[in-house]
């Protein structure tokens, strides 16, 4: 019986391998043999999760043709991978990816580190901060005081608590976008919202236009739903959205859905201007595409010299084209898994109806806690604490990276939680692997792209500050030196952390 659960075609694997930059060769350093370079490339793809474990690889002859190398080279690479535990084979069933015994299965998203690893590893993978106390505790206490009437009901509110839906509608109205409670559905975080939207609009085989780069976990969610991702390149630096390119893609590809993060884009930190938002909505409406606007970063304005433009949905107040996703997770705390969708009432009804088969509803106590924050002014005070902490961390991290890694290039965003860094010609995949060895976890650029794009980038979140930011930069510099020396890529390298 075959042990593989998915398959990677020869052309797809060739594209992924082609996106990887060769590691720099130091003075007097010999380039590895072709089979070794190929084996290292496949191993890195598996370790990053860009090629899943238990994925059937192409036959040797097919991959040789796709890569324009000899079949002997591919056969030798496969044999090396088998010897290292990254490939298993069976006559008649082919060869499929694996991980050696004792190694964790690579994550395909950006999951936080387990608590037991936090003492020895600096986690720059998860863009989330600790709760802004005392507001979490006060919100839960306030929720408990309001819980009794709900405890006497079934507790099942598929569209969300009526009180919270009304509060969220009022908040959109206050932002200049008249909204009724019937236009709101409360979800289990923004990921829950996106999952519901993707299953309603972006089923298997449907095209979804996405920014390139974009948020890694959302890209993976769409892939798992069977969508065909259509990348639309961002403009350079913090300029953000190339509207001529968006209009062309929407017109020619005719995607059913488009996904954008217009407010302090994840990962670049770019902020879409008012005219960009208006033109993007017009292009989506003209193409018949549903535009999903992710607002999870919208309240994380870090610099006072920036005026926030109107929300994307302000250019489609009825919600016929724009579906807005919001969340408490980034602005307040990731452990507060409350998100929401704003859309036309008929879209909300369809989302609620479809939700019943996968997610009966969002926990009542957490909804009451968020509603308490909104109703008492606690939300605004908690967000101010969050902004101050993120601003301090950003400035510390920027200073440390500039000092320790002067060849790395980036623009400092005015808000959000992430810094998008060009890594001085180094492979982001190899940098991520080297970081694991020296005690810093950093996601490489390709996680935020489609088909291997952004190999020369990494994302650094504003989650550490002070001395920890200094130490993180030192470890990143150590990882960069390890990549430059050619110490990443062979199976013999040690896998230890620096305390």
Coordinates of C-alpha atoms in Angstrom, one line a residue:
X1 CA 0.0 0.0 0.0
X2 CA 1.4 3.5 -0.9
X3 CA 2.5 5.6 2.0
X4 CA 2.1 9.0 0.2
X5 CA -0.9 11.3 0.7
X6 CA -0.3 13.9 -1.9
X7 CA 1.9 14.4 -5.0
X8 CA 4.3 17.0 -6.3
X9 CA 4.6 17.3 -10.1
X10 CA 8.0 17.6 -11.8
X11 CA 7.3 21.1 -13.1
X12 CA 6.1 22.3 -9.7
X13 CA 9.1 20.8 -7.9
X14 CA 11.4 22.4 -10.5
X15 CA 9.9 25.8 -9.9
X16 CA 10.3 25.5 -6.1
X17 CA 13.9 24.3 -6.5
X18 CA 14.6 27.1 -9.0
X19 CA 13.4 29.7 -6.5
X20 CA 16.2 28.8 -4.1
X21 CA 19.3 30.8 -4.2
X22 CA 22.6 29.0 -4.2
X23 CA 24.5 29.4 -1.0
X24 CA 27.5 31.7 -1.4
X25 CA 30.8 29.9 -1.9
X26 CA 33.6 31.3 0.4
X27 CA 37.2 31.7 -0.8
X28 CA 38.6 28.3 -1.6
X29 CA 35.2 26.6 -1.1
X30 CA 34.2 24.0 -3.7
X31 CA 30.7 23.9 -5.0
X32 CA 28.8 20.8 -3.9
X33 CA 28.2 18.1 -6.6
X34 CA 25.0 18.5 -8.6
X35 CA 23.3 15.6 -6.8
X36 CA 24.2 17.0 -3.4
X37 CA 22.8 20.5 -4.3
X38 CA 19.6 18.8 -5.5
X39 CA 19.2 16.7 -2.4
X40 CA 19.9 19.8 -0.2
X41 CA 17.2 21.7 -2.1
X42 CA 14.6 19.1 -1.7
X43 CA 15.5 18.7 2.0
X44 CA 15.1 22.4 2.6
X45 CA 11.7 22.4 0.9
X46 CA 10.6 19.6 3.2
X47 CA 12.0 21.2 6.4
X48 CA 10.1 24.4 5.6
X49 CA 6.9 22.7 4.8
X50 CA 6.7 24.0 1.3
X51 CA 6.8 20.4 0.1
X52 CA 4.6 18.4 2.6
X53 CA 5.7 15.3 4.3
X54 CA 4.3 12.1 2.6
X55 CA 4.2 13.8 -0.7
X56 CA 5.0 11.6 -3.7
X57 CA 7.9 13.0 -5.7
X58 CA 8.2 12.7 -9.5
X59 CA 9.9 9.7 -11.1
X60 CA 13.6 10.2 -11.7
X61 CA 13.3 10.5 -15.4
X62 CA 10.5 13.1 -15.2
X63 CA 12.4 15.3 -12.7
X64 CA 15.6 15.0 -14.7
X65 CA 13.8 16.3 -17.8
X66 CA 12.2 19.2 -15.8
X67 CA 15.5 20.2 -14.3
X68 CA 17.6 19.5 -17.5
X69 CA 20.0 17.3 -15.6
X70 CA 20.9 13.7 -16.0
X71 CA 18.8 10.9 -14.6
X72 CA 21.9 9.7 -12.7
X73 CA 22.0 13.1 -10.8
X74 CA 18.4 12.7 -9.7
X75 CA 18.9 9.0 -8.7
X76 CA 22.0 10.0 -6.6
X77 CA 20.0 12.8 -4.9
X78 CA 17.1 10.5 -4.1
X79 CA 19.5 7.9 -2.7
X80 CA 21.1 10.6 -0.5
X81 CA 17.7 11.7 0.7
X82 CA 16.8 8.1 1.6
X83 CA 20.0 7.7 3.5
X84 CA 19.3 10.8 5.5
X85 CA 15.7 9.9 6.3
X86 CA 14.0 12.5 4.1
X87 CA 12.8 10.1 1.5
X88 CA 11.1 6.7 1.5
X89 CA 10.6 4.4 -1.5
X90 CA 8.7 1.2 -2.4
X91 CA 8.8 -0.7 -5.6
X92 CA 5.7 0.0 -7.6
X93 CA 4.6 2.9 -5.2
X94 CA 7.3 5.4 -6.0
X95 CA 9.2 7.7 -3.6
X96 CA 7.7 10.1 -1.0
X97 CA 9.0 12.7 1.4
X98 CA 9.6 11.9 5.1
X99 CA 11.4 13.3 8.1
X100 CA 14.0 11.4 10.1
X101 CA 12.9 9.7 13.4
X102 CA 12.9 12.2 16.2
X103 CA 12.4 15.3 14.0
X104 CA 9.2 17.2 14.4
X105 CA 6.9 17.3 11.3
X106 CA 7.4 20.7 9.7
X107 CA 4.6 23.2 10.1
X108 CA 3.0 24.6 7.0
X109 CA 2.0 27.8 8.7
X110 CA 3.5 30.0 11.4
X111 CA 2.5 28.3 14.6
X112 CA 4.0 29.6 17.8
X113 CA 6.8 27.7 19.6
X114 CA 5.7 25.2 22.3
X115 CA 6.2 26.6 25.8
X116 CA 9.0 24.2 26.6
X117 CA 11.2 25.7 23.8
X118 CA 10.8 29.4 24.8
X119 CA 13.7 29.3 27.2
X120 CA 16.3 28.4 24.6
X121 CA 14.8 29.8 21.3
X122 CA 13.9 33.4 20.4
X123 CA 10.6 33.1 18.5
X124 CA 10.4 35.5 15.6
X125 CA 7.9 33.3 13.8
X126 CA 4.7 34.3 15.5
X127 CA 3.6 38.0 15.2
X128 CA 1.7 38.1 18.5
X129 CA 2.3 40.0 21.8
X130 CA 1.4 39.2 25.4
X131 CA -2.0 40.4 26.6
X132 CA -2.2 44.1 27.6
X133 CA -3.0 43.7 31.2
X134 CA -4.9 44.6 33.4
X135 CA -7.4 44.8 30.5
X136 CA -7.6 41.1 29.8
X137 CA -8.4 40.3 33.4
X138 CA -10.9 43.1 33.7
X139 CA -12.7 42.1 30.5
X140 CA -13.0 38.5 31.7
X141 CA -14.3 39.7 35.1
X142 CA -16.8 42.0 33.3
X143 CA -17.9 39.1 31.1
X144 CA -18.5 36.8 34.1
X145 CA -20.8 39.4 35.6
X146 CA -22.9 39.4 32.4
X147 CA -22.9 35.7 31.8
X148 CA -25.8 34.6 34.0
X149 CA -28.7 35.5 31.6
X150 CA -26.9 33.6 28.7
X151 CA -26.2 30.6 30.9
X152 CA -30.0 30.0 31.0
X153 CA -30.1 29.7 27.2
X154 CA -28.8 27.0 24.8
X155 CA -25.6 29.2 24.3
X156 CA -25.6 28.5 20.6
X157 CA -25.4 31.8 18.6
X158 CA -24.2 30.9 15.0
X159 CA -24.1 34.5 13.9
X160 CA -22.7 35.8 17.2
X161 CA -24.2 37.3 20.3
X162 CA -26.8 40.0 19.3
X163 CA -25.2 42.5 21.7
X164 CA -21.7 42.1 20.1
X165 CA -23.1 42.2 16.6
X166 CA -24.9 45.5 17.4
X167 CA -21.7 46.9 19.0
X168 CA -19.6 46.0 16.0
X169 CA -22.2 47.5 13.6
X170 CA -22.1 50.7 15.7
X171 CA -18.3 50.9 15.5
X172 CA -18.4 50.6 11.7
X173 CA -21.1 53.3 11.6
X174 CA -18.9 55.6 13.7
X175 CA -16.1 55.1 11.2
X176 CA -18.4 56.5 8.5
X177 CA -19.8 53.2 7.1
X178 CA -23.5 52.8 8.1
X179 CA -23.9 49.2 9.2
X180 CA -26.7 47.1 10.6
X181 CA -26.3 44.1 13.0
X182 CA -27.6 41.9 10.2
X183 CA -24.3 42.7 8.3
X184 CA -22.2 41.2 11.1
X185 CA -21.2 37.6 11.9
X186 CA -18.9 36.9 14.8
X187 CA -16.3 34.2 14.2
X188 CA -13.6 32.3 16.0
X189 CA -10.8 34.6 15.1
X190 CA -10.0 36.0 11.7
X191 CA -8.9 32.5 10.5
X192 CA -12.4 31.2 11.3
X193 CA -13.8 34.1 9.3
X194 CA -11.5 33.4 6.3
X195 CA -12.2 29.7 6.4
X196 CA -16.0 30.4 6.2
X197 CA -15.5 32.9 3.3
X198 CA -13.2 30.6 1.4
X199 CA -15.6 27.7 1.6
X200 CA -18.5 29.9 0.5
X201 CA -16.8 31.7 -2.4
X202 CA -13.5 30.0 -3.1
X203 CA -14.2 26.3 -3.3
X204 CA -11.9 23.7 -4.9
X205 CA -10.6 24.9 -8.2
X206 CA -11.7 28.5 -7.8
X207 CA -9.2 31.3 -8.5
X208 CA -8.3 33.6 -5.7
X209 CA -6.2 36.7 -6.4
X210 CA -3.7 37.4 -3.5
X211 CA -1.1 40.0 -2.9
X212 CA 2.5 38.8 -3.5
X213 CA 3.7 38.6 -0.8
X214 CA 0.8 37.9 1.5
X215 CA 0.0 36.4 5.0
X216 CA 1.4 32.9 5.1
X217 CA -1.3 31.2 7.1
X218 CA -4.1 32.6 4.9
X219 CA -2.3 31.4 1.8
X220 CA -2.0 27.9 3.3
X221 CA -5.7 27.9 4.3
X222 CA -6.6 28.7 0.7
X223 CA -4.4 26.0 -0.6
X224 CA -5.9 23.5 1.8
X225 CA -9.4 24.5 0.5
X226 CA -8.2 23.6 -3.0
X227 CA -8.2 27.2 -4.4
X228 CA -5.9 28.2 -7.3
X229 CA -3.9 31.2 -6.1
X230 CA -3.3 34.0 -8.5
X231 CA -0.4 36.2 -7.2
X232 CA -0.4 40.0 -7.8
X233 CA 3.0 41.5 -7.2
X234 CA 3.2 44.4 -4.6
X235 CA 5.0 47.5 -5.6
X236 CA 8.4 48.0 -4.0
X237 CA 9.0 49.0 -0.4
X238 CA 6.0 50.5 1.3
X239 CA 4.3 51.8 -1.9
X240 CA 2.0 48.8 -1.7
X241 CA -0.5 48.1 -4.4
X242 CA 0.1 48.4 -8.2
X243 CA -3.5 49.1 -9.3
X244 CA -2.8 48.8 -13.0
X245 CA -1.5 45.2 -12.3
X246 CA -4.5 44.5 -10.1
X247 CA -6.9 45.7 -12.7
X248 CA -5.2 43.5 -15.4
X249 CA -5.3 40.4 -13.2
X250 CA -8.9 40.8 -12.1
X251 CA -9.9 41.4 -15.7
X252 CA -7.9 38.5 -17.3
X253 CA -8.0 35.8 -14.6
X254 CA -11.6 36.6 -13.4
X255 CA -11.0 35.3 -9.9
X256 CA -14.1 34.6 -7.8
X257 CA -12.3 36.0 -4.7
X258 CA -9.5 38.5 -4.0
X259 CA -7.8 38.9 -0.6
X260 CA -5.9 42.1 0.5
X261 CA -4.5 43.4 3.7
X262 CA -4.8 47.2 3.1
X263 CA -4.0 48.3 6.7
X264 CA -0.3 47.7 7.6
X265 CA 0.0 44.8 5.2
X266 CA 1.3 41.5 6.6
X267 CA 4.3 41.1 5.9
X268 CA 5.5 44.3 4.3
X269 CA 3.7 46.8 6.6
X270 CA 2.5 48.9 3.7
X271 CA -0.6 51.1 4.1
X272 CA -3.0 51.5 1.2
X273 CA -4.0 55.1 0.5
X274 CA -7.6 56.3 0.0
X275 CA -7.2 56.4 -3.8
X276 CA -5.7 52.9 -3.9
X277 CA -8.6 51.6 -1.9
X278 CA -11.2 53.3 -4.1
X279 CA -9.6 52.0 -7.3
X280 CA -9.2 48.5 -6.0
X281 CA -12.9 48.3 -5.1
X282 CA -13.9 49.7 -8.5
X283 CA -11.7 47.1 -10.2
X284 CA -13.2 44.2 -8.2
X285 CA -16.7 45.4 -8.8
X286 CA -16.0 45.7 -12.6
X287 CA -14.6 42.2 -12.7
X288 CA -17.4 40.6 -10.6
X289 CA -14.8 39.6 -7.9
X290 CA -15.6 39.5 -4.2
X291 CA -12.9 41.6 -2.4
X292 CA -12.0 40.4 1.1
X293 CA -10.4 43.2 3.1
X294 CA -8.5 42.0 6.1
X295 CA -8.5 44.7 8.8
X296 CA -6.8 42.7 11.6
X297 CA -3.9 45.2 11.7
X298 CA -6.0 48.4 11.2
X299 CA -5.7 49.6 14.8
X300 CA -1.9 49.2 15.1
X301 CA -0.9 52.7 14.0
X302 CA 2.5 53.3 15.5
X303 CA 3.5 56.7 14.3
X304 CA 1.5 59.9 15.0
X305 CA 2.3 61.5 11.6
X306 CA 0.0 59.1 9.7
X307 CA -3.7 59.8 9.1
X308 CA -5.6 56.6 8.5
X309 CA -7.7 56.5 5.3
X310 CA -11.3 55.3 5.3
X311 CA -11.8 51.5 5.6
X312 CA -12.0 49.6 2.3
X313 CA -15.7 48.9 2.9
X314 CA -16.4 52.7 2.9
X315 CA -16.2 52.5 -0.9
X316 CA -18.8 49.7 -1.0
X317 CA -21.1 50.5 2.0
X318 CA -23.8 48.0 1.0
X319 CA -21.2 45.1 1.1
X320 CA -22.1 43.7 -2.3
X321 CA -18.4 43.7 -3.4
X322 CA -16.3 44.1 -0.2
X323 CA -16.3 41.5 2.6
X324 CA -14.4 42.8 5.6
X325 CA -12.7 40.7 8.2
X326 CA -11.7 42.0 11.6
X327 CA -10.3 40.5 14.8
X328 CA -9.3 41.1 18.4
X329 CA -6.3 38.9 18.1
X330 CA -3.7 41.3 16.8
X331 CA -4.9 44.6 18.3
X332 CA -5.7 43.0 21.7
X333 CA -4.4 39.4 22.3
X334 CA -4.0 36.3 20.2
X335 CA -5.6 34.2 22.9
X336 CA -8.8 36.2 22.5
X337 CA -10.1 34.2 19.5
X338 CA -12.8 36.7 18.4
X339 CA -13.1 37.7 14.8
X340 CA -15.9 39.1 12.7
X341 CA -17.2 39.5 9.1
X342 CA -19.0 42.6 7.8
X343 CA -20.8 42.0 4.5
X344 CA -24.2 42.3 2.8
X345 CA -27.0 40.7 4.9
X346 CA -27.5 37.9 2.3
X347 CA -23.8 37.1 2.4
X348 CA -23.9 36.9 6.2
X349 CA -26.9 34.6 6.1
X350 CA -25.1 32.3 3.7
X351 CA -22.0 32.3 5.9
X352 CA -24.1 31.5 9.0
X353 CA -26.0 28.7 7.2
X354 CA -22.8 27.1 5.9
X355 CA -21.1 27.5 9.3
X356 CA -23.5 25.1 11.0
X357 CA -21.7 22.1 9.4
X358 CA -18.2 23.0 10.6
X359 CA -18.4 25.5 13.5
X360 CA -21.5 25.8 15.6
X361 CA -20.5 29.2 17.0
X362 CA -18.0 31.3 18.9
X363 CA -17.6 30.9 22.7
X364 CA -20.0 33.1 24.6
X365 CA -17.7 34.2 27.4
X366 CA -15.0 35.6 25.0
X367 CA -17.7 37.5 23.1
X368 CA -18.9 39.0 26.3
X369 CA -15.4 40.0 27.2
X370 CA -14.8 41.8 23.9
X371 CA -18.2 43.5 24.1
X372 CA -17.3 44.7 27.6
X373 CA -14.0 46.1 26.3
X374 CA -15.9 48.0 23.5
X375 CA -18.6 49.3 25.8
X376 CA -16.4 50.6 28.7
X377 CA -13.5 52.3 26.8
X378 CA -11.2 49.4 27.9
X379 CA -10.6 48.5 24.2
X380 CA -9.1 51.9 23.4
X381 CA -6.9 51.9 26.5
X382 CA -5.7 48.4 25.8
X383 CA -4.9 49.2 22.2
X384 CA -2.8 52.2 23.3
X385 CA -0.8 49.8 25.5
X386 CA -0.4 47.5 22.5
X387 CA 0.8 50.3 20.2
X388 CA 3.3 51.5 22.8
X389 CA 4.8 48.1 23.2
X390 CA 4.9 47.4 19.4
X391 CA 6.5 50.8 18.8
X392 CA 9.2 50.2 21.4
X393 CA 9.9 46.7 20.1
X394 CA 10.0 47.9 16.5
X395 CA 12.5 50.6 17.2
X396 CA 14.7 48.2 19.2
X397 CA 14.6 45.6 16.5
X398 CA 15.3 48.0 13.7
X399 CA 18.3 49.4 15.6
X400 CA 19.7 46.0 16.4
X401 CA 19.3 44.6 12.9
X402 CA 20.9 47.7 11.4
X403 CA 23.9 47.3 13.7
X404 CA 24.4 43.6 13.4
X405 CA 23.3 43.0 9.8
X406 CA 24.1 46.2 7.9
X407 CA 23.7 44.5 4.5
X408 CA 20.1 43.7 5.1
X409 CA 17.6 46.1 3.5
X410 CA 14.1 47.2 4.7
X411 CA 11.8 50.1 5.1
X412 CA 10.4 50.9 8.5
X413 CA 6.6 50.6 8.5
X414 CA 4.4 53.2 10.2
X415 CA 2.3 50.5 11.8
X416 CA 1.5 46.8 12.1
X417 CA 3.6 44.1 13.6
X418 CA 6.1 43.1 10.9
X419 CA 9.3 44.1 9.2
X420 CA 9.9 42.7 5.7
X421 CA 13.6 42.3 5.2
X422 CA 15.8 41.6 2.1
X423 CA 18.5 39.4 3.5
X424 CA 21.5 40.6 1.6
X425 CA 21.5 38.0 -1.1
X426 CA 21.2 35.1 1.3
X427 CA 18.7 32.3 0.9
X428 CA 15.8 32.8 3.3
X429 CA 15.2 29.1 3.4
X430 CA 18.8 28.4 4.5
X431 CA 18.7 31.3 6.9
X432 CA 15.6 29.9 8.6
X433 CA 17.3 26.5 8.9
X434 CA 20.5 28.0 10.3
X435 CA 18.4 30.1 12.7
X436 CA 17.0 26.9 14.2
X437 CA 20.5 25.8 15.0
X438 CA 21.7 29.0 16.7
X439 CA 18.5 29.5 18.7
X440 CA 16.3 32.0 16.7
X441 CA 13.2 31.0 14.8
X442 CA 12.5 33.1 11.7
X443 CA 10.2 32.4 8.8
X444 CA 11.7 32.7 5.4
X445 CA 10.2 34.8 2.6
X446 CA 8.9 31.9 0.5
X447 CA 6.2 31.1 3.1
X448 CA 4.6 34.4 2.1
X449 CA 4.7 33.8 -1.6
X450 CA 3.3 31.5 -4.2
X451 CA 5.5 28.8 -5.9
X452 CA 8.7 29.7 -4.2
X453 CA 8.8 33.5 -4.6
X454 CA 10.8 35.7 -2.1
X455 CA 13.6 33.4 -1.4
X456 CA 15.8 36.4 -0.6
X457 CA 13.5 37.7 2.2
X458 CA 12.6 37.1 5.8
X459 CA 9.8 38.5 8.1
X460 CA 10.7 39.8 11.5
X461 CA 7.8 40.6 13.9
X462 CA 7.8 43.3 16.6
X463 CA 7.5 40.8 19.4
X464 CA 10.8 41.3 21.2
X465 CA 12.5 44.4 22.5
X466 CA 15.3 45.6 24.6
X467 CA 18.1 43.1 25.3
X468 CA 16.1 40.3 23.7
X469 CA 16.0 42.2 20.4
X470 CA 19.7 42.7 20.6
X471 CA 20.2 39.0 21.2
X472 CA 17.9 38.1 18.4
X473 CA 19.9 40.2 16.0
X474 CA 23.2 38.6 17.2
X475 CA 21.7 35.1 16.6
X476 CA 20.4 36.2 13.1
X477 CA 23.9 37.4 12.3
X478 CA 25.3 34.1 13.5
X479 CA 22.8 32.3 11.3
X480 CA 23.8 34.5 8.3
X481 CA 27.5 33.6 8.9
X482 CA 26.6 29.9 9.0
X483 CA 24.8 30.2 5.6
X484 CA 27.7 32.2 4.1
X485 CA 30.3 29.7 5.2
X486 CA 28.3 26.8 3.6
X487 CA 27.5 25.3 7.0
X488 CA 23.8 24.8 6.0
X489 CA 22.8 22.3 3.5
X490 CA 24.5 19.1 4.6
X491 CA 22.8 16.5 6.8
X492 CA 25.9 16.2 8.9
X493 CA 25.5 19.7 10.5
X494 CA 24.6 19.7 14.2
X495 CA 21.1 20.6 15.4
X496 CA 21.8 22.3 18.7
X497 CA 20.6 25.6 20.2
X498 CA 22.8 28.4 21.6
X499 CA 21.7 29.2 25.1

